[in-house]
Short mmCIF file of C-alpha atoms and ligand atoms in Angstrom, two decimals:
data_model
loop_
_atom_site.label_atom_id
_atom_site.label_comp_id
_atom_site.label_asym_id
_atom_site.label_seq_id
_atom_site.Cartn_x
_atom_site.Cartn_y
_atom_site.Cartn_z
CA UNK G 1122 120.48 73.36 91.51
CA UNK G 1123 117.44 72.01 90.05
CA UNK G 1124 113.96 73.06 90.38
CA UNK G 1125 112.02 70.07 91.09
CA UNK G 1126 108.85 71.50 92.60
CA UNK G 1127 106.62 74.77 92.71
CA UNK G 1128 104.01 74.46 95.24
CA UNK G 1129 101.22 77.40 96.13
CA UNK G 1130 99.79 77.96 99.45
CA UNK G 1131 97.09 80.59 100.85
CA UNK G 1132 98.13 83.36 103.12
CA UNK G 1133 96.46 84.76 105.69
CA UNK G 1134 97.11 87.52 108.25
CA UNK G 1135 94.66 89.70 109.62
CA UNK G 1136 96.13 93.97 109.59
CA UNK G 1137 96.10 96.02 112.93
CA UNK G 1138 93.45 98.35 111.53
CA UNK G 1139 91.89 98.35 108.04
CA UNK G 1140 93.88 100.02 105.07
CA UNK G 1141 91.82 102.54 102.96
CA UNK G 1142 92.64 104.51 100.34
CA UNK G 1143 90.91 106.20 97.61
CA UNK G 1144 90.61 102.86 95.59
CA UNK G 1145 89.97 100.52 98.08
CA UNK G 1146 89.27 98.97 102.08
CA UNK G 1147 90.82 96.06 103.27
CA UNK G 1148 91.23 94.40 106.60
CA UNK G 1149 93.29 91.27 106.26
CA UNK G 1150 96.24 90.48 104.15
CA UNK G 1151 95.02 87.46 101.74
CA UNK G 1152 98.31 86.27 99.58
CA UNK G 1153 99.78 83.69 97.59
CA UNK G 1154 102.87 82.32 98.59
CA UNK G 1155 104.79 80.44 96.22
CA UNK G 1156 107.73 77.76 97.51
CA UNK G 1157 110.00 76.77 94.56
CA UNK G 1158 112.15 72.95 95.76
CA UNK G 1159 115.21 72.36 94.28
CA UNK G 1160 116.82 69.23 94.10
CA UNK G 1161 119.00 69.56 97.00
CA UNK G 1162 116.34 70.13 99.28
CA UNK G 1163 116.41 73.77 99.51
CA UNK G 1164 113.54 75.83 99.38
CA UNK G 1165 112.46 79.73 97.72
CA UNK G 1166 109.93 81.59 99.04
CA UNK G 1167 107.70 84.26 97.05
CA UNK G 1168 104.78 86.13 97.61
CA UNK G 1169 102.00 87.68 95.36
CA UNK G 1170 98.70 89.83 97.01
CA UNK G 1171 95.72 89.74 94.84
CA UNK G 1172 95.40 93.43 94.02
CA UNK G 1173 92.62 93.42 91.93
CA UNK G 1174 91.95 97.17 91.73
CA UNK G 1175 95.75 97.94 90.47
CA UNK G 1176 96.97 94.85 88.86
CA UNK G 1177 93.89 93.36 87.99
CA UNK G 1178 94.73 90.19 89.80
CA UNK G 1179 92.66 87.79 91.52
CA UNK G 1180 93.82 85.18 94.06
CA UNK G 1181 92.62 82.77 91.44
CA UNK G 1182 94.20 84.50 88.13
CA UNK G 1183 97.58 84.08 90.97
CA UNK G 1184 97.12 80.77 91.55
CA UNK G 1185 96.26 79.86 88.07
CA UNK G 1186 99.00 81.73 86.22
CA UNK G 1187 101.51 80.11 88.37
CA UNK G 1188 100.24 76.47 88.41
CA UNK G 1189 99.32 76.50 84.54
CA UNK G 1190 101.63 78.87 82.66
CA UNK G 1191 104.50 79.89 85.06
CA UNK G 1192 105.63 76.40 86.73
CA UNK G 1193 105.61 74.87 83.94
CA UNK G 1194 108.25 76.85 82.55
CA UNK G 1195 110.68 76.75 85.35
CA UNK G 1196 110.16 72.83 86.66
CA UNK G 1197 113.40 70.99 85.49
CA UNK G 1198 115.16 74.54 85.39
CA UNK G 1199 118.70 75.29 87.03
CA UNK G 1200 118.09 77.90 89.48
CA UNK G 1201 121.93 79.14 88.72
CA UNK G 1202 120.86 79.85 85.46
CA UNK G 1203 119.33 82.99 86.42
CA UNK G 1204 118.70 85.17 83.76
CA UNK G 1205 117.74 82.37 81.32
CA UNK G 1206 114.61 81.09 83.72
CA UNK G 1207 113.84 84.96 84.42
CA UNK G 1208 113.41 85.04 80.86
CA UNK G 1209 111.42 81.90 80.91
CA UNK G 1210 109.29 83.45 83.78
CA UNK G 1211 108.47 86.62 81.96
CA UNK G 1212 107.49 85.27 78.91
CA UNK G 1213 105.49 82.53 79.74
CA UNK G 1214 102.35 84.51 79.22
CA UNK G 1215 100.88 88.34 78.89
CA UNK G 1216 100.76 90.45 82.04
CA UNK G 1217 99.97 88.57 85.64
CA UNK G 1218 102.63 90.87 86.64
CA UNK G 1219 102.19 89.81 90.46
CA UNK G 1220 101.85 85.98 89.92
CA UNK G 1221 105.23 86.68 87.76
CA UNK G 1222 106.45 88.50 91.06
CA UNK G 1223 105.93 85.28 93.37
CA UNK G 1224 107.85 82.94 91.20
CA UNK G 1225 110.87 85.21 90.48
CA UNK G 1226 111.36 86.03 94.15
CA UNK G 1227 111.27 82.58 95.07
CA UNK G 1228 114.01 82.12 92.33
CA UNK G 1229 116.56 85.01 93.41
CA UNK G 1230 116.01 83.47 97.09
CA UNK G 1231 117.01 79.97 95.85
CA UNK G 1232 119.48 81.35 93.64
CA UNK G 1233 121.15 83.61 96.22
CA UNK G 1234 121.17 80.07 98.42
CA UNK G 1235 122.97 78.51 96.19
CA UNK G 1236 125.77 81.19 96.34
CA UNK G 1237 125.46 81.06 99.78
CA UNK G 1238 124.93 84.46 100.46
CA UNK G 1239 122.29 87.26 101.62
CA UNK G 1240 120.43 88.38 98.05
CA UNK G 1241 120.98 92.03 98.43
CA UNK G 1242 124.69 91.17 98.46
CA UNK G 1243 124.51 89.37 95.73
CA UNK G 1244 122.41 92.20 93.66
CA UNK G 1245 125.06 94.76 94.37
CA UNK G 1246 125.22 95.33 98.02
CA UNK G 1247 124.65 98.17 100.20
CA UNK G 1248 123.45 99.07 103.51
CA UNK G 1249 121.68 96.13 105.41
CA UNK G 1250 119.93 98.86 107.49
CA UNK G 1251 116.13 100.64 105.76
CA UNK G 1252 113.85 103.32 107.51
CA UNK G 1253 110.19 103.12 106.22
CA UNK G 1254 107.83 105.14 106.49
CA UNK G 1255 104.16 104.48 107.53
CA UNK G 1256 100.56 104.85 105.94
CA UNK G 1257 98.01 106.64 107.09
CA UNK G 1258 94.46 105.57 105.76
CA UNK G 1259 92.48 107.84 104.54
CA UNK G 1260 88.89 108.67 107.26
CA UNK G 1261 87.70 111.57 108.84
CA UNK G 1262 90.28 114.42 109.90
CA UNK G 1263 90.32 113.59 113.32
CA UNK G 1264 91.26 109.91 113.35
CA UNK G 1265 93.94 110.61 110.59
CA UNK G 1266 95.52 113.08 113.13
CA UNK G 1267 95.33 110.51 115.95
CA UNK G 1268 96.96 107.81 113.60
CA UNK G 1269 99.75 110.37 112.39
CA UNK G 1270 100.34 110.88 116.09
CA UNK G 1271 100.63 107.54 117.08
CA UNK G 1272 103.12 107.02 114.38
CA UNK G 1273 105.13 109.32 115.82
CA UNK G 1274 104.94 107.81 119.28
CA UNK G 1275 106.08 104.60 117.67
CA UNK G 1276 109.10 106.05 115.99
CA UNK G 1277 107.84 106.70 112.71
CA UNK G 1278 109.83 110.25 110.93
CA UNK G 1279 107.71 110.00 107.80
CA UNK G 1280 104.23 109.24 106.89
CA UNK G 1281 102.60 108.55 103.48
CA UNK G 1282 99.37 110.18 103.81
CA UNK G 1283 96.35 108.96 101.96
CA UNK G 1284 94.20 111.21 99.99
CA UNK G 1285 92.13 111.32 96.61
CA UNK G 1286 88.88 112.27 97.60
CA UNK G 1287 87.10 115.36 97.97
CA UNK G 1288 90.11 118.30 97.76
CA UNK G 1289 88.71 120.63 99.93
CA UNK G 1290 88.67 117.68 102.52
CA UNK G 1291 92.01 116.68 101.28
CA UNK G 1292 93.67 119.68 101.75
CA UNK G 1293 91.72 120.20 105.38
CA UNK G 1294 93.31 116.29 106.02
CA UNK G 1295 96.75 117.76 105.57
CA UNK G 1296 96.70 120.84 106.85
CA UNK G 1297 95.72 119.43 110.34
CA UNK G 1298 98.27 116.53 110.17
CA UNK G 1299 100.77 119.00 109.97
CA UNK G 1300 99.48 121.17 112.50
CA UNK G 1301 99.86 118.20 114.46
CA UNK G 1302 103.32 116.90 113.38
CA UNK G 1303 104.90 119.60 112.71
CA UNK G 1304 108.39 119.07 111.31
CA UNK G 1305 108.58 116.19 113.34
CA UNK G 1306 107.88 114.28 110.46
CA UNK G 1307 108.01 113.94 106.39
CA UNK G 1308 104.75 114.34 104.50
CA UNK G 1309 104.29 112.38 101.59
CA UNK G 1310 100.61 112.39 100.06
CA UNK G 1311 99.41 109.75 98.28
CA UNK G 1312 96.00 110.53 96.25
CA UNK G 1313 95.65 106.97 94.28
CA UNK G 1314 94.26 108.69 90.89
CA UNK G 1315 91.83 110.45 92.92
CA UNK G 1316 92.06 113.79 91.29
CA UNK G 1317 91.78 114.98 88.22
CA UNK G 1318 95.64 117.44 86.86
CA UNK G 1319 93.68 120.71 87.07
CA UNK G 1320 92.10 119.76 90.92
CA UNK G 1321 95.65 118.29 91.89
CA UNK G 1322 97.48 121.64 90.45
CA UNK G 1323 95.12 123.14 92.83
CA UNK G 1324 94.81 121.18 96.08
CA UNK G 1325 98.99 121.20 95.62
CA UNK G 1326 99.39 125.09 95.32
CA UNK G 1327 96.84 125.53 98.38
CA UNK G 1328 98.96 123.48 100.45
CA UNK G 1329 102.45 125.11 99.24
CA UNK G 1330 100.55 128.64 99.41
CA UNK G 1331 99.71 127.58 103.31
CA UNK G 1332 103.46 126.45 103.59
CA UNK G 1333 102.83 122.82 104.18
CA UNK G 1334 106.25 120.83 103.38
CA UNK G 1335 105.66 118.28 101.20
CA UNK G 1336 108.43 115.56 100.31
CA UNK G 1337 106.43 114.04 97.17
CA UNK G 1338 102.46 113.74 95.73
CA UNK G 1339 102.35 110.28 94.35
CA UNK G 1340 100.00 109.39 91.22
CA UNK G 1341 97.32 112.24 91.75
CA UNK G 1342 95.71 111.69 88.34
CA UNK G 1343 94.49 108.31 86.49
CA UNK G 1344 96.47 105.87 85.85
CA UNK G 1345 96.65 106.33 82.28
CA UNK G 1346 96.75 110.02 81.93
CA UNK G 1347 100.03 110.44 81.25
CA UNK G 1348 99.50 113.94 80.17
CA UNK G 1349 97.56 114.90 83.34
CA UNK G 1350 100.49 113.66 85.03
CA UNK G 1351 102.90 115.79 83.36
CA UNK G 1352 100.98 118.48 83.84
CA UNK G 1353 100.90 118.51 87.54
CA UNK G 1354 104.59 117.76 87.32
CA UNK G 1355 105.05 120.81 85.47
CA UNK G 1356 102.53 123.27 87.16
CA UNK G 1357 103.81 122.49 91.09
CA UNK G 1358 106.96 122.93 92.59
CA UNK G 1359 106.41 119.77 95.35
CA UNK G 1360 107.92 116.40 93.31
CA UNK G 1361 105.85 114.68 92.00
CA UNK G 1362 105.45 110.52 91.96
CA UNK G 1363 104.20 107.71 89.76
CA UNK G 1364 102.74 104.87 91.03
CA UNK G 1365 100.27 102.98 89.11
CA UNK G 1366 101.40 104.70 86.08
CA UNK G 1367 104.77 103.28 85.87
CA UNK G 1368 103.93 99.25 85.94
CA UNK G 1369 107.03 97.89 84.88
CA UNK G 1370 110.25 99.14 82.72
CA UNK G 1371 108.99 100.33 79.34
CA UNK G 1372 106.21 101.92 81.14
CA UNK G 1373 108.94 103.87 83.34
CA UNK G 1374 110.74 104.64 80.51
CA UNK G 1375 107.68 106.14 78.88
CA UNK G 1376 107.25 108.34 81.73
CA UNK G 1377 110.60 109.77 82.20
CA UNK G 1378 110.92 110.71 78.72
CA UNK G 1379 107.57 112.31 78.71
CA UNK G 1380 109.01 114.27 81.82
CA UNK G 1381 105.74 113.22 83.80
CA UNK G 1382 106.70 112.72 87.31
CA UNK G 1383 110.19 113.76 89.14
CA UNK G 1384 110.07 110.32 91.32
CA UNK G 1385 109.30 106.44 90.29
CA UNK G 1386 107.77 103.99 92.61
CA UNK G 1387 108.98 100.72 92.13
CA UNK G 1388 106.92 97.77 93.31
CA UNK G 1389 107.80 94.48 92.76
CA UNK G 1390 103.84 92.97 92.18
CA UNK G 1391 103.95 96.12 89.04
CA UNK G 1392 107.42 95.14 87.39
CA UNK G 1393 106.57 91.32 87.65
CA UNK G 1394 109.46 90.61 90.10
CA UNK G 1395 113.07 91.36 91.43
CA UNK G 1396 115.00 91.44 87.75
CA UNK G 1397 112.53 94.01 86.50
CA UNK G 1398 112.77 96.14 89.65
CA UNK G 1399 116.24 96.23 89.01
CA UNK G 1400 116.01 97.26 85.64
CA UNK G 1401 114.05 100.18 86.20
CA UNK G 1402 115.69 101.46 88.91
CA UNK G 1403 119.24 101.16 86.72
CA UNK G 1404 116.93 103.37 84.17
CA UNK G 1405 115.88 105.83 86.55
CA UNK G 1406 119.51 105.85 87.79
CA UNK G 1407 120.68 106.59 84.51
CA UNK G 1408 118.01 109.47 83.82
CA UNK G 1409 118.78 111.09 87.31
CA UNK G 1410 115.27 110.29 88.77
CA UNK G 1411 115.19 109.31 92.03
CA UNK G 1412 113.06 106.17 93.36
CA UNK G 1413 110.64 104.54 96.20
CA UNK G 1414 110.86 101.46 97.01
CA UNK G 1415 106.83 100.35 97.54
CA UNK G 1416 104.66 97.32 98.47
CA UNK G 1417 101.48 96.72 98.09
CA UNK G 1418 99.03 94.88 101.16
CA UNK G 1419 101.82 91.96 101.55
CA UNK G 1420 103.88 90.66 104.41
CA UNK G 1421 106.90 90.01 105.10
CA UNK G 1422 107.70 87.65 102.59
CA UNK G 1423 107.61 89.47 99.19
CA UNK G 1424 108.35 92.27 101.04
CA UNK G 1425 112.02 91.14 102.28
CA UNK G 1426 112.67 90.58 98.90
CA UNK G 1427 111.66 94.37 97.92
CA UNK G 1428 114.05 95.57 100.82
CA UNK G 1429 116.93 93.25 99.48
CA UNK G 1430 116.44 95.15 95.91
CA UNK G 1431 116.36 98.83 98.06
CA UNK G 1432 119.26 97.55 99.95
CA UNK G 1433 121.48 96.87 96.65
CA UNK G 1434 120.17 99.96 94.76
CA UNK G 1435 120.33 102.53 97.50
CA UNK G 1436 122.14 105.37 95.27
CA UNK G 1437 118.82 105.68 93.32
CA UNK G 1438 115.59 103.87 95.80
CA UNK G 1439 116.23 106.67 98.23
CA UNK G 1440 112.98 106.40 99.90
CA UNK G 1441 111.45 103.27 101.77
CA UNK G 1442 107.20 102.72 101.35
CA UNK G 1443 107.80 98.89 102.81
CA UNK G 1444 105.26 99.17 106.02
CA UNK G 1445 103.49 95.89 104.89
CA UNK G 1446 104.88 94.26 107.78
CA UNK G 1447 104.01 96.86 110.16
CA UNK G 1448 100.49 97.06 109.38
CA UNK G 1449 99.72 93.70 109.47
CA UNK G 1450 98.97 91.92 113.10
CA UNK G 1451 101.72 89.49 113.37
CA UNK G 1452 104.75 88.24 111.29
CA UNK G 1453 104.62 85.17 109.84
CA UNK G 1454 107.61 84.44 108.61
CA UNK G 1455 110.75 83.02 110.87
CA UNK G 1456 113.73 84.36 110.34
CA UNK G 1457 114.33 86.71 106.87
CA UNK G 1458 114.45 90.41 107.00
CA UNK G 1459 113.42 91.94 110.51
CA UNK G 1460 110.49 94.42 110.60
CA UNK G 1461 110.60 96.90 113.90
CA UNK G 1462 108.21 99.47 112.77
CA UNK G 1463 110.33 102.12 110.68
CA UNK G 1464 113.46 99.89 111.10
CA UNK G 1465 114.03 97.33 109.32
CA UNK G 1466 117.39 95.15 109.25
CA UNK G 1467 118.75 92.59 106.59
CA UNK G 1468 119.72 89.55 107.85
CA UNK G 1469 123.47 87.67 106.94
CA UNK G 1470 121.39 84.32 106.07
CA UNK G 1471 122.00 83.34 102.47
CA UNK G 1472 119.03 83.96 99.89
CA UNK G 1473 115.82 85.98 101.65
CA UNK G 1474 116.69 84.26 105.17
CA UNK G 1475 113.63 82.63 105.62
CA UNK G 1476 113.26 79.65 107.54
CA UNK G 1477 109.71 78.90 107.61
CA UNK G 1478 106.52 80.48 107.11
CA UNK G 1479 102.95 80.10 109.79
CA UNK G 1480 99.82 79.41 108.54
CA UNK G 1481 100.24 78.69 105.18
CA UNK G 1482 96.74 76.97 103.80
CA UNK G 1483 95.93 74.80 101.11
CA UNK G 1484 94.31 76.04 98.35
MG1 MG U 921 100.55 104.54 95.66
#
């Protein structure tokens, strides 16, 4: 099975309400999707969102990386050779984790094709059946307590909160959600390196002192503070997560064995695709740290591909952060993995499932 072709398309779907967190606003979803041919016609699909604020990547670094260093590297490549063109994948240049992303997802789906059978199958197996849970943006009190309610009302039984501004606000945010909520629902804060250790020790304690249940804090100090992480970790008794400080698998390594965080997010645009996703969580499996399974602002392209790796690693991803889908207007794939708000279902099609994809532009 051949790879004869690696084409890159713009795409573009507008989101149900803008996201906003502490880093960043956004109101349409504005990706790169990659469509690897092999030689008997068939066709992998991959994704990459330009997520310049966490990866440092640009639609154009995407689209350049792929066209100049990446497809290079794989054109003329059996796609049954797996391993050997991940290899050829990750090395073709430094970083461009996400661009890196597209290209090996559109490989496992081809790959998985050619064994005729659905990828998370193929990866290890596992339940074809994921609950995710929702975001809420961060804005003023009242609207986040209207969107946590409407979450509810569409089905939602956890909510990933977004915080990382002011802490006195922050903590006034949460407190009312769960007023509202109740235990109706699992609280999981996300403060996107808002906070510095000693006004996250803080803002945590308040909440646990006012007996707010908290299922996780993900990344509530920089990025590269590794120590401020641990010390959080350390100095609360809610778990805490890593997000954008645990990129791909030596990263993740680094921070289990500094004993920063209790919980890894895993995100396929960090670890530079499906075979590094899989290799970290097989290291957090084997250290006894649990994992999320997270996107960033994609749809349901790269996304299918993160639930295929959640699917087949479901002793150690035992929570679901794949709401892409949901927050975006419309879906534009046909057929693949099936988004229904918190529900979402893997399909018995060989490879991601996908069919055909709407919209796609020309660069
Ligand atoms: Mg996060």
């Amino acid at each position: 099975m051949k790879i004869v072709a690696c084409h890159v398309a713009l795409l573009r779907v507008p989101l149900r309400t803008p996201f906003r967190t502490a880093l960043r606003e956004v109101d349409s979803v504005a990706d790169v999707v990659v469509t690897l041919q092999a030689d008997d016609g068939r066709l992998g699909y991959g994704e990459a969102p330009p997520t310049a604020a966490i990866t440092g990547e640009t639609l154009g670094s995407i689209t350049a990386a792929i066209t100049q260093h990446i497809a290079p590297r794989v054109i003329g490549e059996d796609a049954a050779d797996l391993n050997r063109v991940v290899g050829l994948i990750q090395t073709s240049m430094v970083g461009n984790h996400s661009a890196k992303a597209a290209v090996d997802i559109a490989l496992h789906d081809l790959w998985a094709q050619h064994h005729g059978a659905p990828l998370y199958r193929l990866l290890g197996g596992g339940c074809a059946q994921l609950t995710t849970n929702l975001t809420i943006s961060v804005n003023a009190i009242d609207t986040m307590v209207d969107d946590a309610l409407d979450a509810l009302a569409r089905g939602y039984t956890a909510l990933k909160i977004k915080i990382g501004k002011d802490t006195d606000d922050d903590v006034a945010r949460v407190r009312a959600i769960h007023a509202a909520v109740g235990d109706r629902a699992v609280l999981r804060l996300d403060a996107n390196q808002g906070w510095t250790a000693k006004q996250a020790v803080r803002a945590i304690r308040r909440l646990e002192d006012a007996g707010v249940p908290m299922d996780l804090v993900e990344q509530p100090v920089k990025a590269s503070d590794l120590d401020g992480l641990g010390y959080v970790t350390r100095h609360v008794a809610t778990p805490i997560m890593a997000d954008e400080s645990a990129f791909g698998p030596h990263e993740v390594l680094d921070v289990i064995r500094r004993g920063a965080a209790d919980i890894i997010n895993i995100k396929l645009m960090k670890a530079g695709g499906i075979a590094h996703a899989l290799r970290i969580a097989d290291i957090a499996g084997m250290h006894g740290v649990p994992c999320m399974m997270g996107c960033m602002l994609e749809s349901s392209v790269s996304v299918a591909a993160a639930a295929h790796v959640a699917a087949a690693r479901s002793q150690v991803i035992t929570r679901v952060d794949l709401d892409g889908p949901s927050l975006c207007a419309f879906d534009p794939v046909d057929g693949g993995v099936h988004f229904d708000e918190s529900r979402i279902a893997l399909p018995d099609t060989p490879g991601l499932g996908i069919r055909a994809i709407r919209g796609l532009e020309p660069f």
